[in-house]
Structures are given as C-alpha cells and as structure tokens.
Amino acid sequence: DMSAVDMEVGAAERAIASAGIDRGEIDVLFTHTAVPDYLLSNTACVLHHALGLPPACFAMQAEAAGHSFMMQLTLAEHMIASGRARSALLVQSSAASRLLDREDPQSPLFGDGAAAVVVGRVASGGLLATVHRTDGAHPRALIASVRGGRWYDDGRIVLHRGDLQAARQGFFDAADRAREVVSGA
C-alpha cells in the first residue's frame, strides 16, 4: 500500500545514510517516477519536501523511460564537474502493480520498487564512460493507457503492448543496442 513517493523516501534515506553526508550537502535531486500517484504532480518537489532538502537544492524529474538512471547520472556528472553541485541524489521508482492486467501472461514481469544513489566529486577515478542511444521508433511498444485508447479515455488504465510488432522488434533490437553501448564505453 506504499505510494511511489513513500518508496522513494525509503530508498533515498538509505542512500543518504550510506553516503554518510548531511542532507544539506545535497545540491541536486533528480527523480524518475514511472508510475506517479498523480498526473501533472512533480514528484521531485514532493520528494524534496519529504526529505527536508534545502530550498536551494535543484529538484527535477529526469524521465527517459528505461534509460532514466543513466540520464540522471550524466546530468549529475556535468553539474558536479562544473562546480554547480557538490553531490546529487538520484532516485527512480515504479509502482507498476497499480497498472497490471492480472490476466496478461506477462504481468509477473513487472513490480514495484525504488532505488536511490548519492554521487559526488571523487579524488580519482569516478565515472569513466557513458554512452547514450535514443530510438523513438517504437513509441507504443509498452504503454499505460486504456486498451485501444489513451490514458484519459473511459476505462481502466493498464500496462500493455500498444503495438505487439513494435514490442517484439524492440526486444530483438535490445542485444544490438547493448553491443553498441558496451563497445562505445
């Protein structure tokens, strides 16, 4: 019965404790809430408030579907390297169980959870490489909507494949994309 933000608070509290820093040292908060409790509600701001982060802490949703953590990490790296931030808190969550069609054989592939990490400047080493790829060729491969409609149409919103062929192609393309980014890194 936890909300997405409840899960994010728990993960963020553990990440802050593990980093051993005072929350006042967190200058940036990036979030991605795959299934937020409310549409048009900025969960970055809600989480910022729940954690008691300083008002000057930059809080932003950084959504890039399954690529959100890497996008957040890249943005945090640039802000830290430029001196605009000392440390950044990166948080992602999904409450996919709220959207599952229990009759769909693939529904067990999705669940609920949250992850968080604190990153900051290091004396040596650090982030060695990142490689990003963007491909919007299959926008309806996996969607949350009313079947046969949009999320705001009448009916229950469920997670489903809006375009079965696109979902299959995206699955088959994943190995090639992985080879590209691993080779690039």
Short mmCIF file of C-alpha atoms in Angstrom, two decimals:
data_model
loop_
_atom_site.label_atom_id
_atom_site.label_comp_id
_atom_site.label_asym_id
_atom_site.label_seq_id
_atom_site.Cartn_x
_atom_site.Cartn_y
_atom_site.Cartn_z
CA ASP A 1 0.00 0.00 0.00
CA MET A 2 3.01 2.33 -0.25
CA SER A 3 2.81 5.22 -2.66
CA ALA A 4 5.58 5.78 -5.19
CA VAL A 5 6.90 8.69 -3.12
CA ASP A 6 6.86 6.54 0.05
CA MET A 7 9.10 4.02 -1.72
CA GLU A 8 11.35 6.83 -2.99
CA VAL A 9 11.70 8.34 0.51
CA GLY A 10 12.78 4.96 1.92
CA ALA A 11 15.35 4.39 -0.83
CA ALA A 12 16.64 7.97 -0.60
CA GLU A 13 17.00 7.84 3.20
CA ARG A 14 19.10 4.66 2.90
CA ALA A 15 21.25 6.19 0.14
CA ILE A 16 21.90 9.36 2.17
CA ALA A 17 22.79 7.31 5.27
CA SER A 18 25.06 5.05 3.22
CA ALA A 19 26.85 8.07 1.71
CA GLY A 20 27.48 9.42 5.20
CA ILE A 21 26.69 13.02 4.27
CA ASP A 22 24.39 15.64 5.70
CA ARG A 23 21.31 16.20 3.53
CA GLY A 24 22.27 19.89 3.45
CA GLU A 25 25.18 18.89 1.18
CA ILE A 26 22.81 17.59 -1.50
CA ASP A 27 22.60 20.28 -4.16
CA VAL A 28 20.73 18.31 -6.84
CA LEU A 29 17.82 15.86 -6.75
CA PHE A 30 16.85 14.00 -9.92
CA THR A 31 13.84 11.69 -9.89
CA HIS A 32 12.02 9.41 -12.26
CA THR A 33 8.68 8.09 -11.05
CA ALA A 34 7.49 5.65 -13.70
CA VAL A 35 4.01 5.39 -12.18
CA PRO A 36 3.37 8.56 -10.15
CA ASP A 37 0.45 8.84 -7.76
CA TYR A 38 -0.96 11.81 -9.68
CA LEU A 39 -0.57 13.12 -13.22
CA LEU A 40 0.93 16.60 -13.50
CA SER A 41 2.31 16.44 -9.97
CA ASN A 42 6.06 16.99 -9.82
CA THR A 43 7.24 14.12 -7.64
CA ALA A 44 10.73 15.67 -7.49
CA CYS A 45 9.27 18.55 -5.48
CA VAL A 46 7.17 16.22 -3.30
CA LEU A 47 10.23 14.07 -2.54
CA HIS A 48 12.38 17.17 -1.95
CA HIS A 49 9.91 18.32 0.71
CA ALA A 50 9.53 14.87 2.30
CA LEU A 51 13.32 14.54 2.68
CA GLY A 52 13.70 18.05 4.10
CA LEU A 53 16.27 19.05 1.49
CA PRO A 54 17.43 22.68 1.45
CA PRO A 55 15.38 25.14 -0.66
CA ALA A 56 18.43 25.81 -2.88
CA CYS A 57 18.63 22.11 -3.84
CA PHE A 58 17.80 21.84 -7.56
CA ALA A 59 14.95 19.31 -7.89
CA MET A 60 13.88 17.94 -11.26
CA GLN A 61 12.17 14.96 -12.81
CA ALA A 62 14.53 13.46 -15.38
CA GLU A 63 12.48 10.94 -17.31
CA ALA A 64 13.95 8.83 -20.09
CA ALA A 65 11.96 5.59 -19.68
CA GLY A 66 14.32 2.64 -19.07
CA HIS A 67 17.31 4.94 -19.55
CA SER A 68 16.46 7.40 -16.74
CA PHE A 69 19.20 6.42 -14.30
CA MET A 70 21.95 6.84 -16.90
CA MET A 71 20.49 10.18 -17.97
CA GLN A 72 20.35 11.34 -14.34
CA LEU A 73 23.93 10.16 -13.79
CA THR A 74 25.16 12.08 -16.84
CA LEU A 75 23.35 15.26 -15.77
CA ALA A 76 24.71 14.94 -12.21
CA GLU A 77 28.22 14.33 -13.53
CA HIS A 78 28.12 17.56 -15.52
CA MET A 79 26.73 19.61 -12.65
CA ILE A 80 29.35 18.26 -10.22
CA ALA A 81 32.22 18.65 -12.69
CA SER A 82 31.22 22.26 -13.41
CA GLY A 83 31.19 23.06 -9.69
CA ARG A 84 27.44 23.80 -9.64
CA ALA A 85 26.85 20.92 -7.21
CA ARG A 86 28.76 19.07 -4.51
CA SER A 87 26.57 15.99 -4.52
CA ALA A 88 23.44 14.72 -6.22
CA LEU A 89 20.72 12.33 -5.14
CA LEU A 90 19.34 10.18 -7.99
CA VAL A 91 16.05 8.38 -7.33
CA GLN A 92 13.89 6.14 -9.51
CA SER A 93 10.71 4.22 -8.73
CA SER A 94 7.99 2.20 -10.32
CA ALA A 95 4.62 1.24 -8.90
CA ALA A 96 3.69 -0.88 -11.89
CA SER A 97 1.44 -3.21 -9.88
CA ARG A 98 -1.21 -0.46 -9.99
CA LEU A 99 -1.41 -0.83 -13.78
CA LEU A 100 -1.18 -4.58 -14.26
CA ASP A 101 -3.80 -6.60 -16.04
CA ARG A 102 -3.70 -9.79 -13.95
CA GLU A 103 -4.95 -11.77 -16.97
CA ASP A 104 -1.91 -10.76 -19.07
CA PRO A 105 0.64 -13.62 -19.01
CA GLN A 106 3.50 -11.08 -18.90
CA SER A 107 2.19 -9.22 -15.83
CA PRO A 108 4.60 -11.05 -13.44
CA LEU A 109 7.48 -9.32 -15.26
CA PHE A 110 6.59 -6.00 -13.60
CA GLY A 111 6.57 -4.97 -9.98
CA ASP A 112 7.07 -2.18 -7.50
CA GLY A 113 10.28 -0.77 -6.10
CA ALA A 114 12.57 2.21 -5.74
CA ALA A 115 16.31 2.78 -5.96
CA ALA A 116 18.48 5.72 -4.97
CA VAL A 117 22.15 6.65 -5.02
CA VAL A 118 24.16 9.66 -3.90
CA VAL A 119 27.01 10.75 -6.21
CA GLY A 120 29.65 13.39 -5.68
CA ARG A 121 33.16 14.52 -6.51
CA VAL A 122 35.93 11.94 -6.04
CA ALA A 123 39.70 12.43 -5.82
CA SER A 124 40.44 9.96 -8.61
CA GLY A 125 38.60 7.55 -10.86
CA GLY A 126 34.93 8.36 -10.96
CA LEU A 127 32.69 7.92 -13.92
CA LEU A 128 34.88 6.50 -16.66
CA ALA A 129 32.48 6.48 -19.62
CA THR A 130 28.85 6.84 -20.63
CA VAL A 131 27.28 6.07 -23.96
CA HIS A 132 23.69 7.01 -24.79
CA ARG A 133 21.40 5.93 -27.60
CA THR A 134 17.95 7.31 -28.41
CA ASP A 135 15.46 5.45 -30.57
CA GLY A 136 11.85 6.59 -30.68
CA ALA A 137 10.88 4.20 -33.47
CA HIS A 138 8.55 2.11 -31.28
CA PRO A 139 6.62 4.53 -29.03
CA ARG A 140 3.71 2.15 -28.44
CA ALA A 141 5.72 -0.98 -27.64
CA LEU A 142 4.85 -0.73 -23.94
CA ILE A 143 2.31 1.84 -22.81
CA ALA A 144 -0.04 2.62 -19.94
CA SER A 145 -3.45 3.51 -21.30
CA VAL A 146 -6.99 2.30 -21.69
CA ARG A 147 -6.73 -0.59 -24.14
CA GLY A 148 -7.45 0.79 -27.61
CA GLY A 149 -7.34 4.37 -26.39
CA ARG A 150 -5.38 6.97 -24.46
CA TRP A 151 -4.92 7.22 -20.70
CA TYR A 152 -7.68 9.82 -20.38
CA ASP A 153 -10.33 7.79 -22.23
CA ASP A 154 -13.03 5.98 -20.26
CA GLY A 155 -11.94 2.65 -18.84
CA ARG A 156 -9.21 1.17 -16.67
CA ILE A 157 -5.62 2.22 -17.38
CA VAL A 158 -3.39 -0.85 -17.74
CA LEU A 159 0.19 -1.52 -18.74
CA HIS A 160 0.16 -3.29 -22.11
CA ARG A 161 1.74 -3.59 -25.51
CA GLY A 162 0.05 -0.99 -27.69
CA ASP A 163 1.86 -2.36 -30.75
CA LEU A 164 2.80 -6.03 -30.50
CA GLN A 165 5.12 -5.96 -33.54
CA ALA A 166 6.97 -2.92 -32.15
CA ALA A 167 7.35 -4.68 -28.78
CA ARG A 168 8.85 -7.73 -30.48
CA GLN A 169 11.19 -5.60 -32.60
CA GLY A 170 12.32 -3.61 -29.56
CA PHE A 171 13.07 -6.86 -27.72
CA PHE A 172 15.09 -8.19 -30.66
CA ASP A 173 16.95 -4.87 -31.10
CA ALA A 174 18.00 -4.75 -27.43
CA ALA A 175 21.03 -7.01 -27.93
CA ASP A 176 22.32 -4.89 -30.83
CA ARG A 177 21.87 -1.67 -28.83
CA ALA A 178 23.65 -3.24 -25.85
CA ARG A 179 26.57 -4.25 -28.06
CA GLU A 180 26.80 -0.67 -29.40
CA VAL A 181 26.91 0.99 -25.99
CA VAL A 182 29.23 -1.56 -24.40
CA SER A 183 31.64 -1.23 -27.33
CA GLY A 184 31.33 2.55 -27.17
CA ALA A 185 32.11 2.64 -23.46
#
